[in-house]
Short mmCIF file of C-alpha atoms in Angstrom, two decimals:
data_model
loop_
_atom_site.label_atom_id
_atom_site.label_comp_id
_atom_site.label_asym_id
_atom_site.label_seq_id
_atom_site.Cartn_x
_atom_site.Cartn_y
_atom_site.Cartn_z
CA MET A 354 -12.47 -23.67 9.27
CA THR A 355 -10.10 -26.04 7.47
CA LEU A 356 -6.35 -26.42 7.89
CA ALA A 357 -5.85 -25.29 4.28
CA ASN A 358 -7.76 -22.08 4.94
CA LYS A 359 -5.75 -21.39 8.11
CA THR A 360 -2.50 -22.03 6.25
CA ALA A 361 -3.55 -19.63 3.50
CA PHE A 362 -4.19 -16.95 6.14
CA ILE A 363 -0.73 -17.54 7.64
CA LEU A 364 0.77 -17.18 4.16
CA LEU A 365 -0.73 -13.69 4.04
CA PHE A 366 1.59 -12.76 6.94
CA VAL A 367 4.50 -14.54 5.27
CA VAL A 368 4.05 -12.61 2.02
CA ILE A 369 4.11 -9.26 3.86
CA ILE A 370 7.30 -10.20 5.72
CA PHE A 371 8.98 -11.78 2.69
CA THR A 372 8.29 -8.95 0.24
CA THR A 373 9.41 -6.30 2.75
CA LEU A 374 12.60 -7.82 4.08
CA LEU A 375 14.02 -9.02 0.75
CA TYR A 376 14.81 -5.52 -0.51
CA GLY A 377 11.16 -4.72 -1.23
CA THR A 378 10.93 -7.54 -3.82
CA VAL A 379 12.33 -5.70 -6.82
CA HIS A 380 14.66 -8.42 -8.11
CA GLN A 381 13.24 -10.95 -10.56
CA PRO A 382 14.09 -14.15 -8.60
CA ILE A 383 12.42 -12.74 -5.50
CA ILE A 384 9.41 -11.57 -7.52
CA ALA A 385 9.11 -15.13 -8.85
CA VAL A 386 8.94 -16.45 -5.28
CA PHE A 387 6.21 -13.88 -4.56
CA TYR A 388 4.23 -15.30 -7.49
CA VAL A 389 4.63 -18.81 -6.11
CA LEU A 390 3.45 -17.75 -2.64
CA THR A 391 0.46 -15.94 -4.13
CA ALA A 392 -0.49 -18.96 -6.23
CA LEU A 393 -0.14 -21.17 -3.14
CA MET A 394 -2.49 -18.86 -1.22
CA LEU A 395 -5.04 -19.24 -3.99
CA VAL A 396 -4.72 -23.04 -4.09
CA LEU A 397 -5.01 -23.39 -0.31
CA TRP A 398 -8.04 -21.08 -0.25
CA ALA A 399 -9.69 -23.15 -2.99
CA VAL A 400 -8.87 -26.43 -1.20
CA GLY A 401 -10.28 -25.02 2.02
CA ALA A 402 -13.46 -23.97 0.25
CA PHE A 403 -13.83 -27.41 -1.36
CA ARG A 404 -13.36 -29.30 1.91
CA SER A 405 -15.68 -27.05 3.89
CA GLY A 406 -18.34 -27.22 1.22
CA SER A 407 -18.74 -23.43 1.07
CA VAL A 408 -16.99 -20.70 -0.85
CA ARG A 409 -16.33 -17.54 1.16
CA PHE A 410 -15.58 -14.45 -0.86
CA THR A 411 -16.23 -10.73 -0.67
CA PRO A 412 -18.47 -9.10 -3.31
CA ASN A 413 -16.23 -6.01 -3.36
CA LEU A 414 -15.31 -4.95 -6.91
CA ILE A 415 -11.96 -3.28 -6.15
CA PRO A 416 -9.88 -6.36 -7.16
CA PHE A 417 -11.54 -6.42 -10.57
CA THR A 418 -10.20 -2.97 -11.45
CA ILE A 419 -6.72 -4.46 -11.07
CA LEU A 420 -7.77 -7.42 -13.21
CA ALA A 421 -9.17 -5.02 -15.82
CA THR A 422 -5.81 -3.23 -15.96
CA ALA A 423 -4.00 -6.53 -16.48
CA VAL A 424 -6.41 -7.49 -19.27
CA TYR A 425 -5.91 -4.12 -20.94
CA GLY A 426 -2.17 -4.69 -20.80
CA LEU A 427 -2.67 -7.92 -22.76
CA VAL A 428 -4.78 -6.01 -25.28
CA GLN A 429 -1.87 -3.58 -25.73
CA ILE A 430 0.41 -6.37 -26.98
CA ILE A 431 -2.00 -7.81 -29.55
CA PRO A 432 -0.30 -7.39 -32.98
CA PHE A 433 -2.19 -5.58 -35.75
CA GLY A 434 -0.17 -5.34 -38.91
CA SER A 435 3.59 -4.85 -39.00
CA ILE A 436 6.13 -2.05 -38.89
CA ALA A 437 8.18 -1.18 -41.96
CA ALA A 438 11.58 -2.88 -42.08
CA ALA A 439 14.18 -1.17 -39.88
CA ALA A 440 17.90 -1.93 -39.59
CA GLY A 441 17.44 -4.94 -41.82
CA VAL A 442 14.67 -6.46 -39.67
CA ALA A 443 11.30 -6.96 -41.34
CA ASN A 444 7.82 -8.05 -40.23
CA ILE A 445 8.06 -6.45 -36.79
CA PRO A 446 4.57 -6.75 -35.21
CA ARG A 447 2.76 -3.46 -34.68
CA THR A 448 1.27 -3.18 -31.18
CA ILE A 449 -0.17 -0.42 -28.99
CA SER A 450 2.71 -0.93 -26.57
CA VAL A 451 6.11 0.39 -27.61
CA ASP A 452 7.68 -2.32 -25.44
CA PRO A 453 5.48 -5.45 -25.67
CA PHE A 454 7.69 -7.59 -23.45
CA ALA A 455 7.65 -5.05 -20.59
CA THR A 456 3.86 -4.73 -20.98
CA GLN A 457 3.42 -8.51 -20.84
CA VAL A 458 5.51 -8.67 -17.65
CA SER A 459 3.50 -5.82 -16.10
CA ALA A 460 0.19 -7.50 -16.97
CA PHE A 461 1.33 -10.76 -15.37
CA HIS A 462 2.43 -8.86 -12.25
CA LEU A 463 -0.96 -7.13 -12.00
CA LEU A 464 -2.65 -10.52 -12.32
CA ALA A 465 -0.65 -11.75 -9.31
CA LEU A 466 -1.64 -8.64 -7.33
CA PHE A 467 -5.29 -9.23 -8.26
CA ILE A 468 -5.10 -12.78 -6.93
CA PHE A 469 -3.41 -11.59 -3.74
CA LEU A 470 -6.07 -8.96 -3.02
CA ALA A 471 -9.03 -11.18 -3.91
CA VAL A 472 -7.77 -14.03 -1.70
CA ALA A 473 -6.83 -11.68 1.16
CA MET A 474 -10.32 -10.17 1.14
CA SER A 475 -11.82 -13.66 1.33
CA LEU A 476 -9.52 -14.82 4.13
CA ILE A 477 -10.30 -11.92 6.50
CA ASP A 478 -13.67 -13.42 7.39
CA SER A 479 -13.87 -12.84 11.15
CA ALA A 480 -13.16 -10.13 13.70
CA GLY A 481 -10.48 -12.37 15.21
CA ARG A 482 -8.58 -12.54 11.93
CA LEU A 483 -9.08 -8.83 11.37
CA LEU A 484 -7.56 -7.97 14.76
CA ARG A 485 -4.71 -10.47 14.38
CA LEU A 486 -3.69 -8.97 11.05
CA VAL A 487 -3.81 -5.42 12.43
CA ALA A 488 -1.79 -6.47 15.50
CA PHE A 489 0.76 -8.21 13.27
CA ILE A 490 1.24 -5.14 11.06
CA THR A 491 1.63 -2.92 14.14
CA ILE A 492 4.21 -5.22 15.77
CA PHE A 493 6.06 -5.84 12.52
CA GLY A 494 6.10 -2.12 11.75
CA PHE A 495 7.50 -1.38 15.22
CA GLY A 496 10.26 -3.99 14.94
CA TYR A 497 11.08 -3.01 11.37
CA ALA A 498 11.32 0.69 12.30
CA PHE A 499 13.66 -0.14 15.20
CA PHE A 500 15.87 -2.17 12.85
CA ALA A 501 15.93 0.65 10.27
CA ILE A 502 16.98 3.26 12.83
CA LEU A 503 19.68 0.96 14.18
CA GLN A 504 21.00 0.18 10.71
CA GLY A 505 20.92 3.88 9.83
CA VAL A 506 23.28 4.54 12.72
CA LEU A 507 25.61 1.55 12.34
CA SER A 508 25.82 1.04 8.56
CA PRO A 509 23.77 3.60 6.63
CA GLU A 510 25.25 2.63 3.25
CA LEU A 511 24.79 -1.14 3.61
CA ILE A 512 21.53 -3.09 3.87
CA TYR A 513 21.84 -5.77 6.56
CA GLY A 514 25.49 -4.76 6.74
CA ILE A 515 26.28 -6.85 3.63
CA TYR A 516 24.48 -5.50 0.55
CA GLU A 517 25.68 -2.25 -1.00
CA PRO A 518 23.19 -0.82 -3.51
CA SER A 519 24.36 0.72 -6.77
CA SER A 520 26.03 4.11 -6.77
CA GLY A 521 23.60 6.97 -6.20
CA ALA A 522 21.04 4.83 -4.33
CA ALA A 523 19.69 6.06 -1.01
CA PRO A 524 18.91 2.91 1.04
CA TYR A 525 16.98 2.82 4.29
CA GLY A 526 15.79 -0.23 6.15
CA SER A 527 15.65 -3.10 3.68
CA PHE A 528 14.70 -0.85 0.76
CA VAL A 529 17.20 0.44 -1.79
CA ASN A 530 15.11 3.62 -2.06
CA ARG A 531 14.36 5.58 1.14
CA HIS A 532 11.04 6.76 -0.32
CA ASN A 533 9.82 3.16 -0.41
CA PHE A 534 10.72 2.72 3.25
CA ALA A 535 8.77 5.86 4.10
CA ALA A 536 5.79 4.58 2.09
CA PHE A 537 5.79 1.28 3.98
CA ILE A 538 5.91 3.01 7.36
CA GLU A 539 3.13 5.41 6.33
CA MET A 540 0.84 2.41 5.99
CA ALA A 541 2.07 0.47 9.02
CA ILE A 542 1.72 3.47 11.34
CA ALA A 543 -1.78 4.27 10.11
CA LEU A 544 -3.54 1.29 11.74
CA PRO A 545 -2.48 1.92 15.37
CA LEU A 546 -3.08 5.62 14.80
CA GLY A 547 -6.66 4.93 13.69
CA LEU A 548 -7.36 2.78 16.75
CA LEU A 549 -5.85 5.40 19.08
CA PHE A 550 -7.76 8.29 17.54
CA VAL A 551 -11.17 6.63 17.97
CA GLY A 552 -10.35 5.34 21.46
CA ALA A 553 -10.58 1.65 20.55
CA VAL A 554 -7.44 0.65 22.47
CA GLY A 555 -7.80 -0.52 26.07
CA ARG A 556 -5.92 1.37 28.76
CA ASP A 557 -3.60 -1.56 29.39
CA LYS A 558 -2.40 -1.46 25.76
CA ARG A 559 -2.46 2.26 25.08
CA LEU A 560 1.17 2.93 26.02
CA LEU A 561 2.34 0.07 23.79
CA TYR A 562 0.48 1.51 20.81
CA ILE A 563 1.80 5.01 21.47
CA THR A 564 5.36 3.66 21.68
CA ALA A 565 4.95 1.78 18.39
CA VAL A 566 3.54 4.87 16.66
CA ALA A 567 6.30 7.12 18.00
CA LEU A 568 9.11 4.80 16.89
CA MET A 569 7.64 4.32 13.42
CA GLY A 570 7.18 8.07 13.07
CA VAL A 571 10.78 8.74 14.06
CA ALA A 572 12.01 6.16 11.54
CA LEU A 573 9.90 7.76 8.82
CA LEU A 574 11.38 11.21 9.44
CA LEU A 575 14.91 9.85 9.69
CA SER A 576 14.52 8.26 6.25
CA GLY A 577 14.70 11.77 4.81
CA SER A 578 11.85 11.28 2.31
CA ARG A 579 10.12 14.54 1.43
CA GLY A 580 7.18 12.73 -0.14
CA GLY A 581 6.91 10.52 2.92
CA LEU A 582 6.89 13.54 5.23
CA VAL A 583 4.12 15.26 3.26
CA ALA A 584 2.10 12.02 3.10
CA PHE A 585 2.47 11.46 6.86
CA PHE A 586 1.17 14.93 7.69
CA ALA A 587 -1.67 14.41 5.20
CA GLN A 588 -2.77 11.18 6.88
CA VAL A 589 -2.69 12.79 10.33
CA VAL A 590 -4.86 15.65 9.05
CA LEU A 591 -7.30 13.14 7.53
CA LEU A 592 -7.48 11.22 10.81
CA VAL A 593 -8.20 14.43 12.71
CA ILE A 594 -11.00 15.33 10.28
CA LEU A 595 -12.54 11.85 10.42
CA THR A 596 -12.31 11.67 14.21
CA ILE A 597 -13.75 15.14 14.80
CA ARG A 598 -16.57 14.34 12.42
CA SER A 599 -17.49 11.26 14.46
CA ARG A 600 -17.00 12.71 17.97
CA ARG A 601 -18.92 15.09 20.20
CA HIS A 602 -18.04 18.78 20.20
CA SER A 603 -16.31 18.60 23.60
CA ASN A 604 -13.75 16.12 22.29
CA LYS A 605 -12.63 18.05 19.23
CA LEU A 606 -9.91 20.03 21.00
CA VAL A 607 -8.63 16.81 22.57
CA VAL A 608 -8.23 15.22 19.14
CA VAL A 609 -6.40 18.23 17.70
CA ALA A 610 -4.15 18.37 20.78
CA LEU A 611 -3.40 14.65 20.44
CA ALA A 612 -2.33 15.13 16.81
CA ALA A 613 -0.15 18.13 17.68
CA VAL A 614 1.54 16.30 20.57
CA LEU A 615 2.08 13.25 18.36
CA ILE A 616 3.79 15.24 15.60
CA ALA A 617 5.89 17.20 18.12
CA ALA A 618 6.99 13.98 19.84
CA ILE A 619 7.99 12.35 16.55
CA VAL A 620 9.92 15.39 15.33
CA GLY A 621 11.60 15.77 18.72
CA GLY A 622 12.43 12.09 18.82
CA SER A 623 14.01 12.23 15.38
CA PHE A 624 16.30 15.06 16.48
CA PHE A 625 17.17 13.15 19.64
CA VAL A 626 18.14 10.04 17.67
CA GLY A 627 19.75 11.71 14.68
CA GLY A 628 21.04 14.94 16.19
CA ASP A 629 21.09 18.04 14.02
CA THR A 630 21.33 15.90 10.86
CA SER A 631 18.10 13.96 11.38
CA LEU A 632 16.16 15.98 8.81
CA SER A 633 19.07 17.20 6.70
CA ARG A 634 18.54 14.42 4.15
CA VAL A 635 15.24 16.04 3.17
CA THR A 636 17.15 19.19 2.20
CA ASP A 637 19.84 17.14 0.48
CA THR A 638 17.22 15.39 -1.64
CA ALA A 639 15.59 18.69 -2.55
CA GLY A 640 18.90 19.98 -3.92
CA THR A 641 19.88 16.86 -5.86
CA LYS A 642 21.29 17.26 -9.37
CA ASP A 643 20.47 13.68 -10.39
CA ILE A 644 18.85 13.74 -13.83
CA THR A 645 16.65 10.75 -12.95
CA THR A 646 15.06 12.65 -10.02
CA ASP A 647 14.60 16.05 -11.72
CA ARG A 648 10.84 15.87 -11.40
CA THR A 649 10.01 19.10 -13.24
CA HIS A 650 11.86 17.92 -16.33
CA ILE A 651 10.52 14.37 -16.07
CA TRP A 652 6.93 15.55 -15.75
CA THR A 653 7.33 17.89 -18.74
CA VAL A 654 8.63 15.06 -20.93
CA THR A 655 5.91 12.73 -19.60
CA LEU A 656 3.27 15.20 -20.81
CA ALA A 657 4.84 14.96 -24.27
CA VAL A 658 4.66 11.16 -24.07
CA ILE A 659 0.99 11.38 -23.11
CA ALA A 660 0.18 13.78 -25.94
CA ASN A 661 1.82 11.50 -28.53
CA HIS A 662 0.28 8.21 -27.31
CA LEU A 663 -3.34 9.09 -26.68
CA PRO A 664 -5.89 7.59 -26.57
CA PHE A 665 -4.50 4.12 -25.81
CA GLY A 666 -1.21 4.88 -24.03
CA ALA A 667 2.35 3.75 -24.67
CA GLY A 668 1.95 0.40 -22.89
CA LEU A 669 2.05 -0.78 -19.30
CA GLY A 670 5.65 -0.85 -18.09
CA ALA A 671 6.88 0.72 -21.33
CA PHE A 672 7.55 4.18 -19.89
CA GLY A 673 11.34 3.93 -20.18
CA VAL A 674 11.19 3.23 -23.93
CA ALA A 675 8.39 5.73 -24.59
CA TYR A 676 10.17 8.48 -22.64
CA THR A 677 13.51 8.38 -24.47
CA PRO A 678 12.48 9.90 -27.86
CA TYR A 679 11.06 12.98 -26.14
CA ASP A 680 13.84 13.51 -23.60
CA THR A 681 15.67 16.79 -24.26
CA TYR A 682 18.58 15.83 -22.02
CA SER A 683 21.61 13.87 -23.20
CA GLY A 684 20.06 10.47 -22.46
CA LEU A 685 23.13 9.42 -20.51
CA GLU A 686 20.85 8.34 -17.64
CA ARG A 687 17.65 6.54 -18.60
CA VAL A 688 14.46 7.51 -16.79
CA GLU A 689 12.32 4.46 -16.00
CA GLN A 690 9.46 6.04 -14.01
CA ALA A 691 7.51 9.30 -14.15
CA HIS A 692 7.85 10.06 -10.41
CA ASN A 693 4.09 10.67 -10.47
CA ASP A 694 1.89 7.60 -10.68
CA TYR A 695 -1.10 9.58 -11.95
CA LEU A 696 0.82 10.90 -14.95
CA GLN A 697 2.29 7.46 -15.56
CA VAL A 698 -1.13 5.81 -15.58
CA VAL A 699 -2.17 8.17 -18.38
CA SER A 700 1.16 7.72 -20.15
CA ASP A 701 1.03 3.92 -19.99
CA ALA A 702 -2.68 3.22 -20.38
CA GLY A 703 -4.22 6.34 -21.91
CA ILE A 704 -7.95 6.99 -21.60
CA PRO A 705 -8.78 3.36 -20.61
CA GLY A 706 -6.27 3.77 -17.76
CA ILE A 707 -7.96 6.97 -16.63
CA LEU A 708 -11.36 5.28 -16.56
CA ILE A 709 -10.09 2.22 -14.67
CA GLY A 710 -8.16 4.44 -12.25
CA LEU A 711 -11.24 6.56 -11.52
CA ALA A 712 -13.28 3.40 -10.92
CA PHE A 713 -10.57 2.14 -8.54
CA LEU A 714 -10.59 5.39 -6.53
CA PHE A 715 -14.40 5.55 -6.49
CA LEU A 716 -14.71 1.99 -5.18
CA ILE A 717 -12.14 2.70 -2.44
CA TRP A 718 -14.04 5.86 -1.47
CA ASN A 719 -17.35 4.00 -1.44
CA THR A 720 -15.93 1.14 0.65
CA GLY A 721 -14.29 3.61 3.03
CA ARG A 722 -17.51 5.60 3.40
CA ARG A 723 -19.34 2.50 4.58
CA ALA A 724 -16.51 1.36 6.84
CA ILE A 725 -15.99 4.62 8.75
CA ASN A 726 -19.70 4.80 9.54
CA THR A 727 -19.84 1.41 11.26
CA THR A 728 -21.13 1.48 14.84
CA ASN A 729 -18.47 -0.91 16.08
CA ILE A 730 -15.64 1.20 17.49
CA VAL A 731 -12.82 -1.29 16.81
CA ARG A 732 -13.77 -1.81 13.19
CA ARG A 733 -14.26 1.93 12.83
CA GLY A 734 -10.74 2.53 14.19
CA ILE A 735 -9.31 -0.01 11.73
CA ALA A 736 -11.28 1.65 8.93
CA PHE A 737 -9.93 5.07 9.89
CA GLY A 738 -6.37 3.73 9.94
CA ALA A 739 -6.65 1.78 6.69
CA LEU A 740 -8.23 4.73 4.90
CA ALA A 741 -5.54 7.09 6.25
CA GLY A 742 -2.78 4.72 5.09
CA ILE A 743 -4.34 4.42 1.63
CA PHE A 744 -4.71 8.21 1.46
CA ALA A 745 -1.06 8.66 2.45
CA ILE A 746 0.09 6.47 -0.45
CA LEU A 747 -2.19 8.30 -2.87
CA VAL A 748 -0.60 11.58 -1.75
CA HIS A 749 2.92 10.12 -1.88
CA SER A 750 2.25 8.92 -5.42
CA LEU A 751 2.14 12.56 -6.53
CA PHE A 752 5.92 12.75 -6.03
CA ASP A 753 7.23 9.19 -6.34
CA PHE A 754 6.51 5.78 -7.86
CA VAL A 755 6.23 3.82 -4.62
CA LEU A 756 3.44 1.54 -5.84
CA HIS A 757 5.78 0.12 -8.49
CA THR A 758 7.63 -1.68 -5.68
CA THR A 759 6.05 -5.05 -4.90
CA ALA A 760 6.32 -4.78 -1.11
CA ILE A 761 4.52 -1.42 -1.15
CA SER A 762 1.83 -2.78 -3.46
CA VAL A 763 1.31 -5.78 -1.17
CA MET A 764 0.89 -3.62 1.94
CA PHE A 765 -1.34 -1.17 0.06
CA LEU A 766 -3.62 -4.00 -1.07
CA THR A 767 -3.61 -5.41 2.47
CA LEU A 768 -4.94 -2.07 3.73
CA ILE A 769 -7.67 -2.21 1.10
CA ALA A 770 -8.58 -5.73 2.28
CA LEU A 771 -8.69 -4.48 5.89
CA LEU A 772 -10.85 -1.52 4.86
CA ALA A 773 -13.32 -3.83 3.13
CA ALA A 774 -13.37 -6.25 6.09
CA SER A 775 -13.94 -3.46 8.62
CA SER A 776 -17.17 -2.52 6.85
CA ARG A 777 -18.67 -5.97 7.57
CA ALA A 778 -20.17 -7.22 10.83
CA PHE A 779 -18.87 -10.47 12.33
CA GLU A 780 -20.20 -12.89 14.94
CA ASP A 781 -17.11 -12.37 17.09
CA ASP A 782 -17.06 -8.56 16.93
CA VAL A 783 -15.44 -6.71 19.83
CA GLU A 784 -16.07 -3.17 21.06
CA ILE A 785 -12.72 -2.61 22.78
CA GLU A 786 -9.84 -4.99 22.06
CA GLY A 787 -10.26 -8.14 24.10
CA HIS A 788 -13.85 -7.41 25.17
CA PRO A 789 -16.59 -9.25 23.18
CA LYS A 790 -19.62 -7.27 22.11
CA HIS A 791 -23.13 -8.71 21.73
CA LYS A 792 -21.73 -12.18 22.45
CA ARG A 793 -25.05 -13.59 23.59
CA VAL A 794 -26.98 -12.03 20.73
CA ALA A 795 -24.55 -13.42 18.15
CA LYS A 796 -24.97 -16.96 19.53
CA ARG A 797 -28.75 -16.82 19.18
CA ARG A 798 -28.70 -15.55 15.61
CA SER A 799 -28.64 -17.85 12.63
CA PRO A 800 -25.71 -17.63 10.18
CA GLY A 801 -27.96 -16.06 7.56
CA LYS A 802 -28.75 -13.13 9.82
CA VAL A 803 -25.19 -12.39 10.92
CA ALA A 804 -24.28 -10.53 7.72
CA ALA A 805 -26.98 -7.95 8.40
CA PHE A 806 -26.22 -7.72 12.10
CA GLU A 807 -24.82 -4.53 13.64
CA ARG A 808 -23.92 -2.47 10.59
#
């Protein structure tokens, strides 16, 4: 393994930290740095492949659905004819997108996310790397949750005690939007939960994992995100179903009891830390009068946008412009997102977006089905956790637009990469963390036979 390849793997960690801590990477200068880091990962991976004389990549097709979306975005900005002169301006190109510049920016962003996922999938090429990445996300999630709780007590209106978001924002942790913080924690908490539920954590580490899960759960509840709360419960239910399905009958009650105790401990801990106001923000959000978060109205207008822009959509990233003509409110506050990613996919990309989205979900389901059936308990635990985290975001996307934030997209794609990696057998597989499995057998086998080994 070359130095370039190792450096590219380290950059994967750097990207997760960078995108999360710098306000979720929603400002253009920070997004530009993300693009540079992603391009550097690609270059280092390519250099490593050249120097080693072999190209390691995963045959998984999930990244190509993202690439297909980016390509379709470029199709949406191809001019065909021109619009009649308006306000003294003539020869305005006619395109599918009602906001070609925003669509071009969105397509470029999706291209960067495609590169990130494809390279990440290729870099997680051993059980050692798989476990290191899972351990990093667990430790980072624990530390980040502790920071968020502390900041919520000391300076709830300021991020890092220095940055005050715009009026009406609801910051938590390093995110301007508390729902994005909840989405990040949903994914970070899922991996240790998966390992705990399948019993893949050694006794000497079990208390550490439970502590990390409890603190992240408390931080999630204290964020006051309704969508995050629903998504968290959904992922716990999924983990219970997956675990019961894979365990003997005598262990089913133990699994259900574990889930119940976990939820009770997190809720109790949130009240202990936040007092009687720890969950009040959920109620406050439910009663908000903010026009930009009136989901019933937004969804109704979005349906009108969809109806008037089928079959090709209004353009990736063009929702704000497409929404305005159909908005029955005053228009004093502009709505930029549909607060439902499924409706926005149809609004932005039309029928092609539906087809690409269904392919994306099918490939995730197919990859997850293989991964959760692996005989290796550690990889199965990681698969359970990654699938639960992905499921949580898919549920959360019914109420919010969390995947439009770069940091959330990066972590979501990292979970997909972990899910794909956990479905593959490696020479250095372990059964319980720190304990090699089939070590002697792996040494005797030739490299060509390892891929088929212990599926």
